[in-house]
Amino acid sequence: MIPEDPVMLLSFMNMKLRDFYPSLDAFCDDCGADKEGIVEKLKGIDYIYDEERNQFV
């Protein structure tokens, strides 16, 4: 289950990307998650996905 709260989502996503997935696309494909929804929600708290670092910064 993907958290709805943006701060919890940030922590959840960075942990999943760090520990289990080589990219945001891989996570979304595996989990059936809405990539644009995640990106927009985290953009709302001033975080963007950095592909090189594979995390939201």
PDB file of N, CA, C and O in Angstrom:
ATOM      1  N   MET A   1       0.842  -1.189   0.000  1.00  0.00           N
ATOM      2  CA  MET A   1       0.000   0.000   0.000  1.00  0.00           C
ATOM      3  C   MET A   1       0.886   1.251   0.000  1.00  0.00           C
ATOM      4  O   MET A   1       1.783   1.374   0.827  1.00  0.00           O
ATOM      5  N   ILE A   2       0.610   2.134  -0.910  1.00  0.00           N
ATOM      6  CA  ILE A   2       1.396   3.362  -1.044  1.00  0.00           C
ATOM      7  C   ILE A   2       0.766   4.456  -0.173  1.00  0.00           C
ATOM      8  O   ILE A   2      -0.436   4.708  -0.277  1.00  0.00           O
ATOM      9  N   PRO A   3       1.553   5.093   0.687  1.00  0.00           N
ATOM     10  CA  PRO A   3       1.009   6.128   1.575  1.00  0.00           C
ATOM     11  C   PRO A   3       0.414   7.314   0.800  1.00  0.00           C
ATOM     12  O   PRO A   3       0.920   7.694  -0.246  1.00  0.00           O
ATOM     13  N   GLU A   4      -0.638   7.883   1.349  1.00  0.00           N
ATOM     14  CA  GLU A   4      -1.263   9.069   0.763  1.00  0.00           C
ATOM     15  C   GLU A   4      -0.590  10.353   1.234  1.00  0.00           C
ATOM     16  O   GLU A   4      -0.498  11.325   0.488  1.00  0.00           O
ATOM     17  N   ASP A   5      -0.134  10.367   2.487  1.00  0.00           N
ATOM     18  CA  ASP A   5       0.519  11.553   3.049  1.00  0.00           C
ATOM     19  C   ASP A   5       1.834  11.801   2.309  1.00  0.00           C
ATOM     20  O   ASP A   5       2.662  10.879   2.191  1.00  0.00           O
ATOM     21  N   PRO A   6       2.060  13.012   1.803  1.00  0.00           N
ATOM     22  CA  PRO A   6       3.260  13.284   1.010  1.00  0.00           C
ATOM     23  C   PRO A   6       4.581  13.011   1.738  1.00  0.00           C
ATOM     24  O   PRO A   6       5.519  12.485   1.136  1.00  0.00           O
ATOM     25  N   VAL A   7       4.664  13.339   3.012  1.00  0.00           N
ATOM     26  CA  VAL A   7       5.920  13.119   3.755  1.00  0.00           C
ATOM     27  C   VAL A   7       6.165  11.626   3.958  1.00  0.00           C
ATOM     28  O   VAL A   7       7.290  11.143   3.803  1.00  0.00           O
ATOM     29  N   MET A   8       5.103  10.892   4.270  1.00  0.00           N
ATOM     30  CA  MET A   8       5.237   9.439   4.402  1.00  0.00           C
ATOM     31  C   MET A   8       5.556   8.818   3.048  1.00  0.00           C
ATOM     32  O   MET A   8       6.349   7.875   2.965  1.00  0.00           O
ATOM     33  N   LEU A   9       4.957   9.347   1.983  1.00  0.00           N
ATOM     34  CA  LEU A   9       5.226   8.862   0.638  1.00  0.00           C
ATOM     35  C   LEU A   9       6.698   9.062   0.276  1.00  0.00           C
ATOM     36  O   LEU A   9       7.322   8.173  -0.293  1.00  0.00           O
ATOM     37  N   LEU A  10       7.248  10.212   0.619  1.00  0.00           N
ATOM     38  CA  LEU A  10       8.662  10.494   0.359  1.00  0.00           C
ATOM     39  C   LEU A  10       9.551   9.442   1.011  1.00  0.00           C
ATOM     40  O   LEU A  10      10.416   8.851   0.360  1.00  0.00           O
ATOM     41  N   SER A  11       9.319   9.187   2.269  1.00  0.00           N
ATOM     42  CA  SER A  11      10.123   8.197   2.997  1.00  0.00           C
ATOM     43  C   SER A  11       9.948   6.806   2.397  1.00  0.00           C
ATOM     44  O   SER A  11      10.934   6.085   2.175  1.00  0.00           O
ATOM     45  N   PHE A  12       8.716   6.436   2.106  1.00  0.00           N
ATOM     46  CA  PHE A  12       8.403   5.134   1.533  1.00  0.00           C
ATOM     47  C   PHE A  12       9.090   4.955   0.177  1.00  0.00           C
ATOM     48  O   PHE A  12       9.734   3.926  -0.077  1.00  0.00           O
ATOM     49  N   MET A  13       8.953   5.963  -0.690  1.00  0.00           N
ATOM     50  CA  MET A  13       9.522   5.853  -2.029  1.00  0.00           C
ATOM     51  C   MET A  13      11.041   5.766  -1.984  1.00  0.00           C
ATOM     52  O   MET A  13      11.631   4.923  -2.669  1.00  0.00           O
ATOM     53  N   ASN A  14      11.684   6.610  -1.218  1.00  0.00           N
ATOM     54  CA  ASN A  14      13.148   6.569  -1.175  1.00  0.00           C
ATOM     55  C   ASN A  14      13.661   5.258  -0.587  1.00  0.00           C
ATOM     56  O   ASN A  14      14.677   4.735  -1.045  1.00  0.00           O
ATOM     57  N   MET A  15      12.937   4.692   0.370  1.00  0.00           N
ATOM     58  CA  MET A  15      13.336   3.395   0.922  1.00  0.00           C
ATOM     59  C   MET A  15      13.183   2.305  -0.138  1.00  0.00           C
ATOM     60  O   MET A  15      14.093   1.488  -0.331  1.00  0.00           O
ATOM     61  N   LYS A  16      12.050   2.289  -0.829  1.00  0.00           N
ATOM     62  CA  LYS A  16      11.831   1.278  -1.863  1.00  0.00           C
ATOM     63  C   LYS A  16      12.856   1.402  -2.985  1.00  0.00           C
ATOM     64  O   LYS A  16      13.405   0.395  -3.454  1.00  0.00           O
ATOM     65  N   LEU A  17      13.127   2.637  -3.417  1.00  0.00           N
ATOM     66  CA  LEU A  17      14.105   2.847  -4.489  1.00  0.00           C
ATOM     67  C   LEU A  17      15.511   2.457  -4.041  1.00  0.00           C
ATOM     68  O   LEU A  17      16.270   1.858  -4.794  1.00  0.00           O
ATOM     69  N   ARG A  18      15.846   2.769  -2.819  1.00  0.00           N
ATOM     70  CA  ARG A  18      17.177   2.441  -2.293  1.00  0.00           C
ATOM     71  C   ARG A  18      17.366   0.935  -2.131  1.00  0.00           C
ATOM     72  O   ARG A  18      18.405   0.380  -2.487  1.00  0.00           O
ATOM     73  N   ASP A  19      16.337   0.268  -1.595  1.00  0.00           N
ATOM     74  CA  ASP A  19      16.501  -1.131  -1.198  1.00  0.00           C
ATOM     75  C   ASP A  19      16.053  -2.170  -2.229  1.00  0.00           C
ATOM     76  O   ASP A  19      16.530  -3.299  -2.192  1.00  0.00           O
ATOM     77  N   PHE A  20      15.133  -1.794  -3.145  1.00  0.00           N
ATOM     78  CA  PHE A  20      14.527  -2.821  -3.979  1.00  0.00           C
ATOM     79  C   PHE A  20      14.476  -2.543  -5.481  1.00  0.00           C
ATOM     80  O   PHE A  20      14.351  -3.485  -6.254  1.00  0.00           O
ATOM     81  N   TYR A  21      14.516  -1.289  -5.901  1.00  0.00           N
ATOM     82  CA  TYR A  21      14.276  -0.984  -7.314  1.00  0.00           C
ATOM     83  C   TYR A  21      15.378  -0.124  -7.916  1.00  0.00           C
ATOM     84  O   TYR A  21      15.823   0.830  -7.289  1.00  0.00           O
ATOM     85  N   PRO A  22      15.763  -0.425  -9.143  1.00  0.00           N
ATOM     86  CA  PRO A  22      16.828   0.353  -9.804  1.00  0.00           C
ATOM     87  C   PRO A  22      16.336   1.675 -10.393  1.00  0.00           C
ATOM     88  O   PRO A  22      17.153   2.507 -10.783  1.00  0.00           O
ATOM     89  N   SER A  23      15.006   1.869 -10.433  1.00  0.00           N
ATOM     90  CA  SER A  23      14.473   3.119 -10.990  1.00  0.00           C
ATOM     91  C   SER A  23      13.020   3.299 -10.549  1.00  0.00           C
ATOM     92  O   SER A  23      12.360   2.342 -10.122  1.00  0.00           O
ATOM     93  N   LEU A  24      12.535   4.519 -10.705  1.00  0.00           N
ATOM     94  CA  LEU A  24      11.130   4.804 -10.415  1.00  0.00           C
ATOM     95  C   LEU A  24      10.233   4.043 -11.381  1.00  0.00           C
ATOM     96  O   LEU A  24       9.191   3.519 -10.987  1.00  0.00           O
ATOM     97  N   ASP A  25      10.634   3.957 -12.636  1.00  0.00           N
ATOM     98  CA  ASP A  25       9.850   3.203 -13.617  1.00  0.00           C
ATOM     99  C   ASP A  25       9.724   1.733 -13.218  1.00  0.00           C
ATOM    100  O   ASP A  25       8.646   1.143 -13.344  1.00  0.00           O
ATOM    101  N   ALA A  26      10.806   1.136 -12.739  1.00  0.00           N
ATOM    102  CA  ALA A  26      10.775  -0.268 -12.314  1.00  0.00           C
ATOM    103  C   ALA A  26       9.806  -0.451 -11.144  1.00  0.00           C
ATOM    104  O   ALA A  26       9.045  -1.421 -11.109  1.00  0.00           O
ATOM    105  N   PHE A  27       9.840   0.475 -10.198  1.00  0.00           N
ATOM    106  CA  PHE A  27       8.911   0.408  -9.067  1.00  0.00           C
ATOM    107  C   PHE A  27       7.465   0.478  -9.552  1.00  0.00           C
ATOM    108  O   PHE A  27       6.632  -0.345  -9.170  1.00  0.00           O
ATOM    109  N   CYS A  28       7.171   1.476 -10.391  1.00  0.00           N
ATOM    110  CA  CYS A  28       5.802   1.669 -10.877  1.00  0.00           C
ATOM    111  C   CYS A  28       5.323   0.488 -11.698  1.00  0.00           C
ATOM    112  O   CYS A  28       4.171   0.061 -11.552  1.00  0.00           O
ATOM    113  N   ASP A  29       6.184  -0.062 -12.545  1.00  0.00           N
ATOM    114  CA  ASP A  29       5.816  -1.236 -13.339  1.00  0.00           C
ATOM    115  C   ASP A  29       5.504  -2.433 -12.446  1.00  0.00           C
ATOM    116  O   ASP A  29       4.524  -3.133 -12.651  1.00  0.00           O
ATOM    117  N   ASP A  30       6.330  -2.656 -11.444  1.00  0.00           N
ATOM    118  CA  ASP A  30       6.169  -3.805 -10.559  1.00  0.00           C
ATOM    119  C   ASP A  30       4.935  -3.676  -9.670  1.00  0.00           C
ATOM    120  O   ASP A  30       4.238  -4.655  -9.422  1.00  0.00           O
ATOM    121  N   CYS A  31       4.671  -2.468  -9.204  1.00  0.00           N
ATOM    122  CA  CYS A  31       3.587  -2.248  -8.240  1.00  0.00           C
ATOM    123  C   CYS A  31       2.297  -1.744  -8.877  1.00  0.00           C
ATOM    124  O   CYS A  31       1.292  -1.600  -8.178  1.00  0.00           O
ATOM    125  N   GLY A  32       2.337  -1.434 -10.166  1.00  0.00           N
ATOM    126  CA  GLY A  32       1.166  -0.879 -10.816  1.00  0.00           C
ATOM    127  C   GLY A  32       0.828   0.513 -10.307  1.00  0.00           C
ATOM    128  O   GLY A  32      -0.333   0.905 -10.268  1.00  0.00           O
ATOM    129  N   ALA A  33       1.855   1.247  -9.896  1.00  0.00           N
ATOM    130  CA  ALA A  33       1.663   2.579  -9.321  1.00  0.00           C
ATOM    131  C   ALA A  33       1.598   3.644 -10.409  1.00  0.00           C
ATOM    132  O   ALA A  33       2.136   3.476 -11.502  1.00  0.00           O
ATOM    133  N   ASP A  34       0.952   4.737 -10.088  1.00  0.00           N
ATOM    134  CA  ASP A  34       0.802   5.880 -10.983  1.00  0.00           C
ATOM    135  C   ASP A  34       2.023   6.799 -10.832  1.00  0.00           C
ATOM    136  O   ASP A  34       2.109   7.573  -9.880  1.00  0.00           O
ATOM    137  N   LYS A  35       2.955   6.688 -11.770  1.00  0.00           N
ATOM    138  CA  LYS A  35       4.200   7.459 -11.697  1.00  0.00           C
ATOM    139  C   LYS A  35       3.920   8.953 -11.633  1.00  0.00           C
ATOM    140  O   LYS A  35       4.484   9.652 -10.788  1.00  0.00           O
ATOM    141  N   GLU A  36       3.080   9.444 -12.520  1.00  0.00           N
ATOM    142  CA  GLU A  36       2.796  10.888 -12.547  1.00  0.00           C
ATOM    143  C   GLU A  36       2.152  11.356 -11.250  1.00  0.00           C
ATOM    144  O   GLU A  36       2.445  12.446 -10.769  1.00  0.00           O
ATOM    145  N   GLY A  37       1.289  10.528 -10.674  1.00  0.00           N
ATOM    146  CA  GLY A  37       0.656  10.881  -9.404  1.00  0.00           C
ATOM    147  C   GLY A  37       1.675  11.002  -8.281  1.00  0.00           C
ATOM    148  O   GLY A  37       1.613  11.935  -7.473  1.00  0.00           O
ATOM    149  N   ILE A  38       2.617  10.068  -8.237  1.00  0.00           N
ATOM    150  CA  ILE A  38       3.674  10.102  -7.219  1.00  0.00           C
ATOM    151  C   ILE A  38       4.549  11.332  -7.418  1.00  0.00           C
ATOM    152  O   ILE A  38       4.829  12.072  -6.468  1.00  0.00           O
ATOM    153  N   VAL A  39       4.970  11.557  -8.659  1.00  0.00           N
ATOM    154  CA  VAL A  39       5.839  12.697  -8.963  1.00  0.00           C
ATOM    155  C   VAL A  39       5.148  14.007  -8.598  1.00  0.00           C
ATOM    156  O   VAL A  39       5.752  14.891  -7.978  1.00  0.00           O
ATOM    157  N   GLU A  40       3.880  14.148  -8.953  1.00  0.00           N
ATOM    158  CA  GLU A  40       3.141  15.391  -8.668  1.00  0.00           C
ATOM    159  C   GLU A  40       2.938  15.588  -7.171  1.00  0.00           C
ATOM    160  O   GLU A  40       3.069  16.705  -6.667  1.00  0.00           O
ATOM    161  N   LYS A  41       2.611  14.525  -6.460  1.00  0.00           N
ATOM    162  CA  LYS A  41       2.397  14.643  -5.017  1.00  0.00           C
ATOM    163  C   LYS A  41       3.687  15.077  -4.320  1.00  0.00           C
ATOM    164  O   LYS A  41       3.668  15.940  -3.442  1.00  0.00           O
ATOM    165  N   LEU A  42       4.818  14.517  -4.735  1.00  0.00           N
ATOM    166  CA  LEU A  42       6.078  14.883  -4.097  1.00  0.00           C
ATOM    167  C   LEU A  42       6.578  16.246  -4.568  1.00  0.00           C
ATOM    168  O   LEU A  42       7.256  16.946  -3.818  1.00  0.00           O
ATOM    169  N   LYS A  43       6.227  16.620  -5.775  1.00  0.00           N
ATOM    170  CA  LYS A  43       6.550  17.966  -6.245  1.00  0.00           C
ATOM    171  C   LYS A  43       5.847  19.006  -5.369  1.00  0.00           C
ATOM    172  O   LYS A  43       6.361  20.093  -5.144  1.00  0.00           O
ATOM    173  N   GLY A  44       4.681  18.643  -4.845  1.00  0.00           N
ATOM    174  CA  GLY A  44       3.918  19.526  -3.968  1.00  0.00           C
ATOM    175  C   GLY A  44       4.636  19.847  -2.669  1.00  0.00           C
ATOM    176  O   GLY A  44       4.305  20.850  -2.018  1.00  0.00           O
ATOM    177  N   ILE A  45       5.587  19.013  -2.274  1.00  0.00           N
ATOM    178  CA  ILE A  45       6.395  19.313  -1.076  1.00  0.00           C
ATOM    179  C   ILE A  45       7.858  19.565  -1.474  1.00  0.00           C
ATOM    180  O   ILE A  45       8.774  19.376  -0.683  1.00  0.00           O
ATOM    181  N   ASP A  46       8.016  20.001  -2.722  1.00  0.00           N
ATOM    182  CA  ASP A  46       9.322  20.440  -3.245  1.00  0.00           C
ATOM    183  C   ASP A  46      10.368  19.344  -3.377  1.00  0.00           C
ATOM    184  O   ASP A  46      11.558  19.580  -3.154  1.00  0.00           O
ATOM    185  N   TYR A  47       9.931  18.145  -3.746  1.00  0.00           N
ATOM    186  CA  TYR A  47      10.868  17.054  -4.031  1.00  0.00           C
ATOM    187  C   TYR A  47      10.683  16.608  -5.473  1.00  0.00           C
ATOM    188  O   TYR A  47       9.554  16.489  -5.946  1.00  0.00           O
ATOM    189  N   ILE A  48      11.792  16.372  -6.156  1.00  0.00           N
ATOM    190  CA  ILE A  48      11.751  15.873  -7.526  1.00  0.00           C
ATOM    191  C   ILE A  48      12.586  14.599  -7.607  1.00  0.00           C
ATOM    192  O   ILE A  48      13.501  14.387  -6.809  1.00  0.00           O
ATOM    193  N   TYR A  49      12.262  13.766  -8.591  1.00  0.00           N
ATOM    194  CA  TYR A  49      12.995  12.514  -8.770  1.00  0.00           C
ATOM    195  C   TYR A  49      14.293  12.782  -9.518  1.00  0.00           C
ATOM    196  O   TYR A  49      14.300  13.379 -10.587  1.00  0.00           O
ATOM    197  N   ASP A  50      15.397  12.337  -8.944  1.00  0.00           N
ATOM    198  CA  ASP A  50      16.716  12.437  -9.557  1.00  0.00           C
ATOM    199  C   ASP A  50      17.085  11.045 -10.049  1.00  0.00           C
ATOM    200  O   ASP A  50      17.352  10.143  -9.249  1.00  0.00           O
ATOM    201  N   GLU A  51      17.064  10.870 -11.376  1.00  0.00           N
ATOM    202  CA  GLU A  51      17.335   9.548 -11.962  1.00  0.00           C
ATOM    203  C   GLU A  51      18.736   9.056 -11.641  1.00  0.00           C
ATOM    204  O   GLU A  51      18.932   7.859 -11.399  1.00  0.00           O
ATOM    205  N   GLU A  52      19.698   9.945 -11.651  1.00  0.00           N
ATOM    206  CA  GLU A  52      21.089   9.549 -11.393  1.00  0.00           C
ATOM    207  C   GLU A  52      21.251   8.993  -9.975  1.00  0.00           C
ATOM    208  O   GLU A  52      21.960   8.011  -9.762  1.00  0.00           O
ATOM    209  N   ARG A  53      20.595   9.610  -9.018  1.00  0.00           N
ATOM    210  CA  ARG A  53      20.693   9.173  -7.626  1.00  0.00           C
ATOM    211  C   ARG A  53      19.621   8.126  -7.275  1.00  0.00           C
ATOM    212  O   ARG A  53      19.691   7.508  -6.201  1.00  0.00           O
ATOM    213  N   ASN A  54      18.625   7.977  -8.163  1.00  0.00           N
ATOM    214  CA  ASN A  54      17.494   7.071  -7.942  1.00  0.00           C
ATOM    215  C   ASN A  54      16.817   7.364  -6.600  1.00  0.00           C
ATOM    216  O   ASN A  54      16.569   6.461  -5.795  1.00  0.00           O
ATOM    217  N   GLN A  55      16.522   8.641  -6.397  1.00  0.00           N
ATOM    218  CA  GLN A  55      15.791   9.034  -5.202  1.00  0.00           C
ATOM    219  C   GLN A  55      15.130  10.381  -5.423  1.00  0.00           C
ATOM    220  O   GLN A  55      15.461  11.104  -6.339  1.00  0.00           O
ATOM    221  N   PHE A  56      14.174  10.676  -4.550  1.00  0.00           N
ATOM    222  CA  PHE A  56      13.557  11.992  -4.562  1.00  0.00           C
ATOM    223  C   PHE A  56      14.396  12.908  -3.685  1.00  0.00           C
ATOM    224  O   PHE A  56      14.723  12.569  -2.558  1.00  0.00           O
ATOM    225  N   VAL A  57      14.760  14.055  -4.247  1.00  0.00           N
ATOM    226  CA  VAL A  57      15.612  15.013  -3.532  1.00  0.00           C
ATOM    227  C   VAL A  57      14.990  16.392  -3.547  1.00  0.00           C
ATOM    228  O   VAL A  57      14.184  16.714  -4.376  1.00  0.00           O
TER     229      VAL A  57
END
